Amino acid sequence: MAKIPPGVGPRFPQVVVLVGATGDLARRKLLPGLFHLCSAGFIPGCRIIGVSLDELDVEGFRAAARSALDEFGSRKTTPAAWEAFAATLDYVPLSAGAAALRAAVDRAEASLGTECQRLHYLSVPPSAALTVVRTLGEAGLVERSRIVMEKPFGTDLASAVALNGKLHEVFQEEQIFRIDHFLGKEPAQNILAFRFANGLFEPIWNRNFIDHVQIDVPETLGLGKRAGFYEQTGAYRDMVVTHLFQILAFMAMEPPTALEPAPISEEKNKVFRSMEPIQPGDVVRGQYSGYRGEEGVDPDSDTETFIALKCHIDNWRWAGVPFYLRTGKRMAEGQRIISIAFREPPKSMFPPGSGVGAQGPDHLTFDLADASKMSLSFYGKRPGPGMRLDKLSLQFAMRDTGMAGEVLEAYERLILDAMRGDRTLFTTAEGIERLWEVSTQLLESPPPVRLYEQGSWGPKPVHQLIAPHAWRLPFERAWRDPNKVGS
């Protein structure tokens, strides 16, 4: 096993209280992630206490965890590694109450035999979160602890303020980690490295050189069993406030004074404070055909499964630069990209018919899939006589480096950061409340939903929203495959 560099993992052993331990997120991501962090040596000692509504015993929970690793684990589970992980697992049904939970934590801490920290991961619906928080408070499990909260963090400004107020009655703000798995992805963090470590790009990262920015996250997936939840949220609350605006902040923030959690959080919050209120006229809402016929959906539902919008950041760096955001269910492709369009030269010296400008402006594109990819498009001369230009591109993919196997999955990275107390990739109460504040006009007066066909790119007005520009997706050229000769 590779040696873990110092400072990557937490200093102290961890007791993890995993609430919602038999749910879908725990099975797909959290249990496989904790298994990898433990077996790879990232954590200097760990005990995991599963908590859920299911009336299981310890052996039943271990069987469920093994099933989750077999079905969803991306890494091989050796017998020795499984035995070691299984020994860390305990279980308390939620019905057993605060005293039983406290007793399980005491047993776990005694077995570790040294000073340790507590991580409470609430993999539960928002409606159940405050009940769990109160139980943790009654159990006396606030000290030496951090708590990870899943989205959404409210549904509007009033509910977000109320939720934060109730949380702060039990936990301090510095103990609360509001998770966004988009920011845990290696490519999202690579935006910071790309911007601030390279003298080539930071000087042109402003309104003088950038024409507009697109953040585009279409999904081919439907709702699965989430229809009841989705009916209460919709695409804007589910994806834009909690994911796309966070990515926008990484893209648009000023250089922090240090690569540390507090300065980075402050610069992100400055972006949110500079955002202009979202205007309903700058928004296109859509709903895919057939959505209202799905189980758990109101036959007259006005919930959007698609949203595209234009927003502005009113500060020195970005004044006048539109940011276009788009996401939706049941669309033509599943992609996660940021595309930055640079301003075109003010005057062309190339003759008519040369092709300059024919394929739009130069773009810098980040692919936010798990394995990092970037592309820089530009015009170059076509070989041969005369001056004929083609659109070319420089591309980078993490898989080309031989280091793709070292990439932590998003939830693994974020769990590790929460254990270390590193809030860089998490959302603050101030930030989330400001995002609901700029959303108020849209939530109070949403434009009507427009139908779009499943497998399409959304309702037709989405093209008028971005005119005279065009959406980058679908790409005219696919990402190059290094395994194909001549690609």
Short mmCIF file of C-alpha atoms in Angstrom, two decimals:
data_model
loop_
_atom_site.label_atom_id
_atom_site.label_comp_id
_atom_site.label_asym_id
_atom_site.label_seq_id
_atom_site.Cartn_x
_atom_site.Cartn_y
_atom_site.Cartn_z
CA MET A 1 0.00 0.00 0.00
CA ALA A 2 1.30 3.45 -0.92
CA LYS A 3 2.44 5.66 1.95
CA ILE A 4 -0.03 8.43 2.73
CA PRO A 5 1.68 11.86 2.77
CA PRO A 6 1.62 13.65 6.15
CA GLY A 7 -1.17 16.18 6.60
CA VAL A 8 -3.52 14.48 4.14
CA GLY A 9 -5.56 12.67 6.79
CA PRO A 10 -6.89 13.78 10.17
CA ARG A 11 -4.54 13.96 13.17
CA PHE A 12 -6.86 12.02 15.48
CA PRO A 13 -8.79 8.74 15.20
CA GLN A 14 -12.41 9.24 14.18
CA VAL A 15 -15.74 7.98 15.47
CA VAL A 16 -18.22 8.33 12.59
CA VAL A 17 -21.95 8.41 13.37
CA LEU A 18 -23.52 7.66 9.98
CA VAL A 19 -27.22 8.57 10.15
CA GLY A 20 -29.19 7.11 7.26
CA ALA A 21 -26.70 4.25 7.09
CA THR A 22 -28.98 1.93 5.10
CA GLY A 23 -30.08 4.55 2.60
CA ASP A 24 -29.17 4.90 -1.07
CA LEU A 25 -26.39 7.50 -0.64
CA ALA A 26 -24.75 5.49 2.14
CA ARG A 27 -24.82 2.31 0.05
CA ARG A 28 -23.59 3.92 -3.16
CA LYS A 29 -21.00 6.38 -1.87
CA LEU A 30 -20.48 6.71 1.87
CA LEU A 31 -19.80 3.15 2.95
CA PRO A 32 -17.54 2.36 -0.06
CA GLY A 33 -15.79 5.71 0.53
CA LEU A 34 -15.23 5.06 4.23
CA PHE A 35 -13.96 1.58 3.43
CA HIS A 36 -11.35 3.02 1.05
CA LEU A 37 -10.27 5.76 3.46
CA CYS A 38 -9.85 3.22 6.26
CA SER A 39 -8.18 0.45 4.25
CA ALA A 40 -5.83 2.83 2.42
CA GLY A 41 -4.58 4.29 5.70
CA PHE A 42 -5.94 7.84 5.34
CA ILE A 43 -7.51 7.69 8.82
CA PRO A 44 -5.29 6.81 11.82
CA GLY A 45 -8.11 4.80 13.43
CA CYS A 46 -11.85 4.69 12.84
CA ARG A 47 -15.10 3.35 14.29
CA ILE A 48 -18.36 3.68 12.35
CA ILE A 49 -21.76 3.62 14.05
CA GLY A 50 -24.62 3.13 11.62
CA VAL A 51 -27.95 4.73 12.54
CA SER A 52 -31.22 4.42 10.64
CA LEU A 53 -34.91 3.63 10.97
CA ASP A 54 -34.27 -0.06 10.16
CA GLU A 55 -34.39 -2.39 13.18
CA LEU A 56 -31.09 -4.15 12.48
CA ASP A 57 -28.47 -5.64 14.76
CA VAL A 58 -24.71 -5.24 14.26
CA GLU A 59 -24.39 -8.34 12.10
CA GLY A 60 -27.29 -7.21 9.93
CA PHE A 61 -25.60 -3.86 9.35
CA ARG A 62 -22.29 -5.54 8.53
CA ALA A 63 -24.08 -7.71 5.97
CA ALA A 64 -25.68 -4.60 4.44
CA ALA A 65 -22.30 -2.85 4.32
CA ARG A 66 -20.67 -5.85 2.62
CA SER A 67 -23.48 -5.90 0.06
CA ALA A 68 -22.92 -2.17 -0.62
CA LEU A 69 -19.18 -2.72 -1.19
CA ASP A 70 -19.82 -5.64 -3.54
CA GLU A 71 -22.41 -3.73 -5.57
CA PHE A 72 -21.00 -0.19 -5.62
CA GLY A 73 -17.35 -0.32 -4.54
CA SER A 74 -14.96 0.77 -7.29
CA ARG A 75 -11.96 -0.92 -5.67
CA LYS A 76 -11.23 -4.54 -4.88
CA THR A 77 -12.27 -5.74 -1.43
CA THR A 78 -9.75 -8.27 -0.09
CA PRO A 79 -10.82 -10.65 2.73
CA ALA A 80 -8.31 -9.13 5.15
CA ALA A 81 -9.39 -5.56 4.36
CA TRP A 82 -13.05 -6.50 4.78
CA GLU A 83 -12.46 -8.21 8.14
CA ALA A 84 -10.62 -5.13 9.39
CA PHE A 85 -13.40 -2.82 8.19
CA ALA A 86 -16.20 -5.03 9.53
CA ALA A 87 -14.61 -4.87 12.98
CA THR A 88 -15.02 -1.07 12.94
CA LEU A 89 -18.81 -1.24 12.38
CA ASP A 90 -21.52 -0.91 15.01
CA TYR A 91 -25.23 -0.16 14.71
CA VAL A 92 -27.94 1.64 16.70
CA PRO A 93 -31.54 1.86 15.42
CA LEU A 94 -32.88 5.41 15.61
CA SER A 95 -35.75 4.18 17.79
CA ALA A 96 -33.27 3.24 20.54
CA GLY A 97 -32.87 6.94 21.35
CA ALA A 98 -30.12 9.28 22.50
CA ALA A 99 -28.88 7.17 25.44
CA ALA A 100 -28.22 4.11 23.26
CA LEU A 101 -26.40 6.25 20.70
CA ARG A 102 -24.23 7.80 23.42
CA ALA A 103 -23.41 4.34 24.78
CA ALA A 104 -22.31 3.17 21.31
CA VAL A 105 -20.06 6.24 20.89
CA ASP A 106 -18.56 5.64 24.34
CA ARG A 107 -17.78 2.02 23.41
CA ALA A 108 -16.19 3.12 20.14
CA GLU A 109 -14.03 5.74 21.82
CA ALA A 110 -12.96 3.30 24.53
CA SER A 111 -11.92 0.76 21.89
CA LEU A 112 -9.74 3.37 20.17
CA GLY A 113 -8.06 4.02 23.50
CA THR A 114 -6.83 7.51 22.69
CA GLU A 115 -8.05 11.05 22.04
CA CYS A 116 -10.41 11.07 19.08
CA GLN A 117 -12.83 13.26 17.15
CA ARG A 118 -16.46 12.65 16.18
CA LEU A 119 -17.92 13.07 12.70
CA HIS A 120 -21.71 13.00 12.41
CA TYR A 121 -22.79 12.44 8.79
CA LEU A 122 -26.50 13.17 8.26
CA SER A 123 -27.45 11.25 5.13
CA VAL A 124 -31.13 12.01 5.71
CA PRO A 125 -33.81 14.20 4.08
CA PRO A 126 -33.77 17.83 5.23
CA SER A 127 -37.11 17.29 7.01
CA ALA A 128 -35.44 14.73 9.30
CA ALA A 129 -32.15 16.57 9.87
CA LEU A 130 -33.21 18.78 12.77
CA THR A 131 -34.66 15.81 14.67
CA VAL A 132 -31.29 14.07 14.36
CA VAL A 133 -29.47 17.24 15.43
CA ARG A 134 -31.60 17.42 18.57
CA THR A 135 -30.89 13.74 19.30
CA LEU A 136 -27.15 14.37 19.00
CA GLY A 137 -27.50 17.30 21.40
CA GLU A 138 -29.49 15.20 23.90
CA ALA A 139 -26.84 12.46 23.67
CA GLY A 140 -24.12 14.96 24.59
CA LEU A 141 -22.27 14.32 21.32
CA VAL A 142 -21.59 17.94 20.35
CA GLU A 143 -18.16 18.27 21.94
CA ARG A 144 -15.16 17.29 19.76
CA SER A 145 -17.51 16.83 16.83
CA ARG A 146 -18.22 18.01 13.32
CA ILE A 147 -21.48 17.52 11.49
CA VAL A 148 -21.92 17.00 7.74
CA MET A 149 -25.24 18.16 6.25
CA GLU A 150 -26.67 17.09 2.90
CA LYS A 151 -28.50 19.51 0.59
CA PRO A 152 -30.84 21.25 0.17
CA PHE A 153 -30.06 23.86 2.80
CA GLY A 154 -33.55 25.30 2.93
CA THR A 155 -35.89 26.02 0.02
CA ASP A 156 -35.85 29.83 0.20
CA LEU A 157 -34.33 32.60 2.30
CA ALA A 158 -36.73 32.29 5.22
CA SER A 159 -36.35 28.51 5.53
CA ALA A 160 -32.55 28.72 5.20
CA VAL A 161 -32.35 31.34 7.97
CA ALA A 162 -34.64 29.23 10.17
CA LEU A 163 -32.63 26.04 9.49
CA ASN A 164 -29.34 27.74 10.27
CA GLY A 165 -30.82 29.23 13.43
CA LYS A 166 -31.93 25.80 14.68
CA LEU A 167 -28.56 24.26 13.81
CA HIS A 168 -26.71 27.00 15.66
CA GLU A 169 -28.71 26.24 18.80
CA VAL A 170 -26.79 22.95 19.01
CA PHE A 171 -23.64 23.28 16.88
CA GLN A 172 -21.31 26.20 16.22
CA GLU A 173 -20.98 27.34 12.61
CA GLU A 174 -17.35 26.13 12.46
CA GLN A 175 -18.61 22.61 13.32
CA ILE A 176 -21.12 22.51 10.42
CA PHE A 177 -20.04 21.21 7.02
CA ARG A 178 -22.67 21.67 4.29
CA ILE A 179 -21.58 19.25 1.62
CA ASP A 180 -21.50 19.80 -2.15
CA HIS A 181 -20.08 16.77 -3.94
CA PHE A 182 -19.45 18.86 -7.09
CA LEU A 183 -16.73 20.79 -5.24
CA GLY A 184 -15.17 17.54 -4.06
CA LYS A 185 -14.35 16.54 -7.60
CA GLU A 186 -10.72 16.84 -8.60
CA PRO A 187 -11.48 19.01 -11.68
CA ALA A 188 -13.33 21.61 -9.59
CA GLN A 189 -10.29 22.02 -7.37
CA ASN A 190 -8.09 22.06 -10.46
CA ILE A 191 -9.75 25.37 -11.41
CA LEU A 192 -7.98 26.97 -8.44
CA ALA A 193 -4.63 25.46 -9.46
CA PHE A 194 -5.12 26.45 -13.09
CA ARG A 195 -6.04 30.05 -12.27
CA PHE A 196 -3.70 30.92 -9.44
CA ALA A 197 -0.58 28.86 -10.20
CA ASN A 198 -0.15 29.96 -13.81
CA GLY A 199 0.95 33.42 -14.90
CA LEU A 200 -0.46 32.74 -18.35
CA PHE A 201 -4.16 32.78 -17.40
CA GLU A 202 -4.81 34.83 -14.26
CA PRO A 203 -3.96 38.19 -16.00
CA ILE A 204 -6.68 37.56 -18.61
CA TRP A 205 -9.29 36.19 -16.18
CA ASN A 206 -11.54 39.26 -16.32
CA ARG A 207 -14.06 41.29 -18.32
CA ASN A 208 -11.40 42.71 -20.65
CA PHE A 209 -10.61 39.32 -22.16
CA ILE A 210 -13.58 37.06 -21.35
CA ASP A 211 -16.82 37.53 -23.28
CA HIS A 212 -19.10 35.12 -21.41
CA VAL A 213 -19.05 31.94 -19.32
CA GLN A 214 -21.18 28.80 -19.54
CA ILE A 215 -21.71 26.26 -16.76
CA ASP A 216 -23.60 23.38 -18.32
CA VAL A 217 -24.70 20.22 -16.46
CA PRO A 218 -27.26 18.30 -18.55
CA GLU A 219 -28.22 14.85 -17.25
CA THR A 220 -29.66 11.86 -19.09
CA LEU A 221 -31.00 10.43 -15.82
CA GLY A 222 -34.58 10.77 -14.68
CA LEU A 223 -35.82 10.93 -11.10
CA GLY A 224 -35.72 7.26 -10.12
CA LYS A 225 -37.39 7.04 -6.71
CA ARG A 226 -36.85 10.74 -5.92
CA ALA A 227 -40.13 12.04 -7.41
CA GLY A 228 -41.61 12.95 -4.02
CA PHE A 229 -38.48 14.89 -3.05
CA TYR A 230 -38.11 16.47 -6.48
CA GLU A 231 -41.70 17.75 -6.52
CA GLN A 232 -40.80 19.91 -3.51
CA THR A 233 -37.57 21.24 -4.99
CA GLY A 234 -37.21 21.21 -8.78
CA ALA A 235 -34.07 21.74 -10.82
CA TYR A 236 -33.28 25.23 -9.50
CA ARG A 237 -33.29 24.35 -5.81
CA ASP A 238 -31.81 20.89 -6.38
CA MET A 239 -28.93 21.83 -8.69
CA VAL A 240 -28.38 25.55 -9.22
CA VAL A 241 -28.27 26.92 -5.67
CA THR A 242 -26.37 23.97 -4.22
CA HIS A 243 -24.05 23.05 -7.10
CA LEU A 244 -23.80 25.39 -10.09
CA PHE A 245 -23.52 28.62 -8.08
CA GLN A 246 -20.75 27.03 -6.01
CA ILE A 247 -18.80 26.17 -9.17
CA LEU A 248 -19.42 29.73 -10.42
CA ALA A 249 -17.82 31.08 -7.22
CA PHE A 250 -14.64 29.04 -7.80
CA MET A 251 -14.54 30.29 -11.35
CA ALA A 252 -15.18 33.96 -10.50
CA MET A 253 -13.55 34.57 -7.09
CA GLU A 254 -10.65 36.91 -6.46
CA PRO A 255 -7.26 35.46 -5.46
CA PRO A 256 -7.45 34.48 -1.77
CA THR A 257 -4.74 35.73 0.57
CA ALA A 258 -3.78 32.10 1.23
CA LEU A 259 -4.86 28.66 0.06
CA GLU A 260 -6.66 28.08 3.33
CA PRO A 261 -10.33 27.53 4.21
CA ALA A 262 -11.17 30.95 5.72
CA PRO A 263 -9.68 33.13 2.91
CA ILE A 264 -11.21 30.92 0.21
CA SER A 265 -14.65 30.94 1.86
CA GLU A 266 -14.47 34.72 2.17
CA GLU A 267 -13.66 35.17 -1.53
CA LYS A 268 -16.52 32.85 -2.50
CA ASN A 269 -18.89 34.83 -0.29
CA LYS A 270 -17.72 38.07 -1.93
CA VAL A 271 -18.82 36.62 -5.28
CA PHE A 272 -22.24 35.78 -3.84
CA ARG A 273 -22.56 39.27 -2.34
CA SER A 274 -21.76 40.75 -5.77
CA MET A 275 -24.35 38.65 -7.64
CA GLU A 276 -27.28 40.61 -8.97
CA PRO A 277 -30.75 39.25 -8.17
CA ILE A 278 -31.87 36.60 -10.67
CA GLN A 279 -34.49 38.13 -12.95
CA PRO A 280 -37.40 35.86 -13.99
CA GLY A 281 -37.06 37.24 -17.53
CA ASP A 282 -33.52 35.82 -17.68
CA VAL A 283 -34.70 32.30 -16.86
CA VAL A 284 -36.12 29.43 -18.94
CA ARG A 285 -37.89 26.68 -17.02
CA GLY A 286 -38.75 23.36 -18.63
CA GLN A 287 -40.38 20.04 -17.87
CA TYR A 288 -39.78 16.88 -19.86
CA SER A 289 -42.70 15.20 -21.57
CA GLY A 290 -44.07 12.41 -19.42
CA TYR A 291 -42.93 13.86 -16.08
CA ARG A 292 -46.47 14.46 -14.84
CA GLY A 293 -47.33 10.80 -15.43
CA GLU A 294 -44.61 9.48 -13.15
CA GLU A 295 -45.44 7.95 -9.78
CA GLY A 296 -45.53 10.52 -6.99
CA VAL A 297 -45.88 13.51 -9.35
CA ASP A 298 -48.86 15.89 -9.30
CA PRO A 299 -50.77 15.54 -12.63
CA ASP A 300 -50.81 19.36 -12.82
CA SER A 301 -47.23 19.78 -11.58
CA ASP A 302 -45.47 23.07 -12.27
CA THR A 303 -42.11 21.70 -11.07
CA GLU A 304 -39.24 22.32 -13.46
CA THR A 305 -36.98 19.43 -14.49
CA PHE A 306 -34.87 21.84 -16.56
CA ILE A 307 -33.60 25.33 -15.95
CA ALA A 308 -31.35 27.74 -17.84
CA LEU A 309 -30.55 31.23 -16.67
CA LYS A 310 -28.36 34.26 -17.17
CA CYS A 311 -26.78 35.94 -14.17
CA HIS A 312 -24.36 38.80 -13.58
CA ILE A 313 -21.67 39.56 -11.03
CA ASP A 314 -21.55 43.27 -10.32
CA ASN A 315 -17.91 43.80 -9.41
CA TRP A 316 -14.77 45.24 -10.99
CA ARG A 317 -13.59 41.96 -12.51
CA TRP A 318 -16.84 40.72 -14.05
CA ALA A 319 -19.03 43.78 -14.77
CA GLY A 320 -20.85 43.22 -18.06
CA VAL A 321 -19.87 39.54 -18.44
CA PRO A 322 -22.92 37.24 -18.54
CA PHE A 323 -22.78 33.83 -16.86
CA TYR A 324 -25.08 31.25 -18.45
CA LEU A 325 -26.12 28.21 -16.39
CA ARG A 326 -28.08 25.20 -17.65
CA THR A 327 -29.09 21.86 -16.13
CA GLY A 328 -31.91 19.39 -16.61
CA LYS A 329 -33.11 15.81 -16.45
CA ARG A 330 -33.65 13.43 -19.39
CA MET A 331 -31.50 15.46 -21.75
CA ALA A 332 -29.51 14.42 -24.80
CA GLU A 333 -26.16 13.90 -23.04
CA GLY A 334 -24.77 13.74 -19.55
CA GLN A 335 -22.01 16.36 -19.23
CA ARG A 336 -20.49 18.67 -16.60
CA ILE A 337 -18.54 21.49 -18.19
CA ILE A 338 -17.42 25.04 -17.64
CA SER A 339 -16.73 26.83 -20.91
CA ILE A 340 -15.06 30.24 -20.98
CA ALA A 341 -15.44 32.21 -24.21
CA PHE A 342 -12.70 34.75 -24.88
CA ARG A 343 -13.31 38.02 -26.67
CA GLU A 344 -12.53 37.98 -30.37
CA PRO A 345 -9.89 40.32 -31.85
CA PRO A 346 -11.33 43.81 -32.49
CA LYS A 347 -10.27 43.74 -36.13
CA SER A 348 -9.43 40.94 -38.55
CA MET A 349 -6.63 41.25 -41.09
CA PHE A 350 -7.52 37.90 -42.68
CA PRO A 351 -9.19 37.87 -46.11
CA PRO A 352 -12.87 36.98 -46.60
CA GLY A 353 -13.37 33.23 -46.76
CA SER A 354 -10.33 32.49 -44.60
CA GLY A 355 -12.54 30.92 -41.91
CA VAL A 356 -11.54 33.23 -39.07
CA GLY A 357 -14.45 33.64 -36.67
CA ALA A 358 -16.55 31.09 -38.53
CA GLN A 359 -16.54 28.65 -35.61
CA GLY A 360 -17.05 31.14 -32.82
CA PRO A 361 -14.62 32.53 -30.27
CA ASP A 362 -11.74 30.73 -28.61
CA HIS A 363 -12.82 28.68 -25.59
CA LEU A 364 -11.21 27.27 -22.49
CA THR A 365 -13.24 24.27 -21.35
CA PHE A 366 -13.11 22.32 -18.07
CA ASP A 367 -14.76 18.92 -17.92
CA LEU A 368 -15.95 18.32 -14.36
CA ALA A 369 -16.20 14.55 -14.68
CA ASP A 370 -14.24 12.58 -12.07
CA ALA A 371 -11.11 12.35 -14.25
CA SER A 372 -9.97 15.89 -15.02
CA LYS A 373 -9.96 17.14 -18.62
CA MET A 374 -9.31 20.58 -20.10
CA SER A 375 -9.32 21.93 -23.63
CA LEU A 376 -8.19 25.23 -25.16
CA SER A 377 -9.53 25.91 -28.64
CA PHE A 378 -7.94 28.38 -31.05
CA TYR A 379 -7.65 29.22 -34.76
CA GLY A 380 -4.63 27.96 -36.68
CA LYS A 381 -3.55 27.86 -40.31
CA ARG A 382 -4.52 24.89 -42.43
CA PRO A 383 -1.43 23.40 -44.14
CA GLY A 384 -1.00 24.25 -47.80
CA PRO A 385 -1.10 27.36 -49.99
CA GLY A 386 -3.14 30.42 -49.09
CA MET A 387 -4.45 31.47 -45.68
CA ARG A 388 -7.19 29.12 -44.62
CA LEU A 389 -7.90 28.80 -40.88
CA ASP A 390 -9.30 25.87 -38.90
CA LYS A 391 -10.37 25.53 -35.30
CA LEU A 392 -7.77 23.52 -33.39
CA SER A 393 -7.41 22.57 -29.74
CA LEU A 394 -4.91 21.76 -27.04
CA GLN A 395 -6.23 19.09 -24.69
CA PHE A 396 -5.20 17.63 -21.35
CA ALA A 397 -6.66 14.59 -19.59
CA MET A 398 -5.63 13.30 -16.18
CA ARG A 399 -5.54 9.76 -17.59
CA ASP A 400 -2.57 10.80 -19.77
CA THR A 401 -0.44 11.38 -16.66
CA GLY A 402 -0.61 7.91 -15.12
CA MET A 403 -2.01 9.49 -11.92
CA ALA A 404 -5.72 8.86 -12.56
CA GLY A 405 -5.68 6.01 -10.03
CA GLU A 406 -4.71 8.44 -7.25
CA VAL A 407 -7.88 10.53 -7.63
CA LEU A 408 -10.14 10.35 -4.59
CA GLU A 409 -13.86 10.19 -5.32
CA ALA A 410 -15.73 13.36 -4.37
CA TYR A 411 -17.35 12.00 -1.21
CA GLU A 412 -14.06 10.47 -0.05
CA ARG A 413 -12.28 13.78 -0.40
CA LEU A 414 -15.03 15.69 1.39
CA ILE A 415 -15.31 13.22 4.28
CA LEU A 416 -11.56 13.46 4.73
CA ASP A 417 -11.69 17.27 4.67
CA ALA A 418 -14.49 17.34 7.25
CA MET A 419 -12.48 15.05 9.52
CA ARG A 420 -9.54 17.45 9.20
CA GLY A 421 -11.73 20.50 9.79
CA ASP A 422 -10.93 21.89 6.34
CA ARG A 423 -13.95 23.95 5.21
CA THR A 424 -12.49 25.03 1.84
CA LEU A 425 -14.95 22.96 -0.22
CA PHE A 426 -18.01 23.48 1.99
CA THR A 427 -20.71 26.15 2.06
CA THR A 428 -21.12 28.70 4.86
CA ALA A 429 -24.40 29.88 6.38
CA GLU A 430 -23.72 33.38 5.02
CA GLY A 431 -23.10 32.08 1.52
CA ILE A 432 -26.19 29.90 1.29
CA GLU A 433 -28.45 32.61 2.74
CA ARG A 434 -27.14 35.12 0.20
CA LEU A 435 -27.85 32.71 -2.67
CA TRP A 436 -31.45 32.32 -1.52
CA GLU A 437 -31.67 36.11 -1.23
CA VAL A 438 -30.66 36.65 -4.88
CA SER A 439 -33.14 33.90 -5.85
CA THR A 440 -36.15 35.56 -4.20
CA GLN A 441 -37.62 37.28 -7.28
CA LEU A 442 -37.36 34.07 -9.32
CA LEU A 443 -38.94 31.91 -6.61
CA GLU A 444 -41.79 34.38 -6.09
CA SER A 445 -42.52 34.96 -9.80
CA PRO A 446 -41.20 31.98 -11.79
CA PRO A 447 -41.77 31.94 -15.54
CA PRO A 448 -44.04 29.17 -16.81
CA VAL A 449 -42.59 25.73 -17.46
CA ARG A 450 -42.24 24.76 -21.12
CA LEU A 451 -42.35 21.16 -22.27
CA TYR A 452 -39.32 19.57 -23.91
CA GLU A 453 -38.85 16.14 -25.40
CA GLN A 454 -36.83 13.56 -23.50
CA GLY A 455 -33.41 13.20 -25.11
CA SER A 456 -33.36 16.83 -26.33
CA TRP A 457 -31.40 19.90 -25.19
CA GLY A 458 -34.34 21.53 -23.44
CA PRO A 459 -37.11 23.96 -24.48
CA LYS A 460 -36.55 26.05 -27.63
CA PRO A 461 -36.37 29.46 -25.83
CA VAL A 462 -33.07 28.38 -24.29
CA HIS A 463 -31.40 29.43 -27.54
CA GLN A 464 -32.89 32.93 -27.39
CA LEU A 465 -31.67 33.24 -23.80
CA ILE A 466 -28.02 32.96 -24.85
CA ALA A 467 -28.26 34.73 -28.25
CA PRO A 468 -26.22 36.04 -30.02
CA HIS A 469 -23.99 33.35 -28.52
CA ALA A 470 -24.61 29.62 -28.71
CA TRP A 471 -24.48 26.81 -26.16
CA ARG A 472 -21.24 24.85 -26.32
CA LEU A 473 -23.05 21.57 -25.81
CA PRO A 474 -23.37 19.52 -27.87
CA PHE A 475 -19.70 19.68 -28.81
CA GLU A 476 -18.91 19.68 -32.50
CA ARG A 477 -15.75 17.75 -31.69
CA ALA A 478 -15.53 15.03 -29.05
CA TRP A 479 -12.72 14.87 -26.51
CA ARG A 480 -9.77 13.15 -28.14
CA ASP A 481 -9.18 9.51 -27.21
CA PRO A 482 -5.41 8.97 -26.75
CA ASN A 483 -5.91 5.26 -27.41
CA LYS A 484 -7.00 5.92 -30.98
CA VAL A 485 -4.27 6.48 -33.54
CA GLY A 486 -4.51 9.87 -35.23
CA SER A 487 -7.21 11.21 -32.93
#
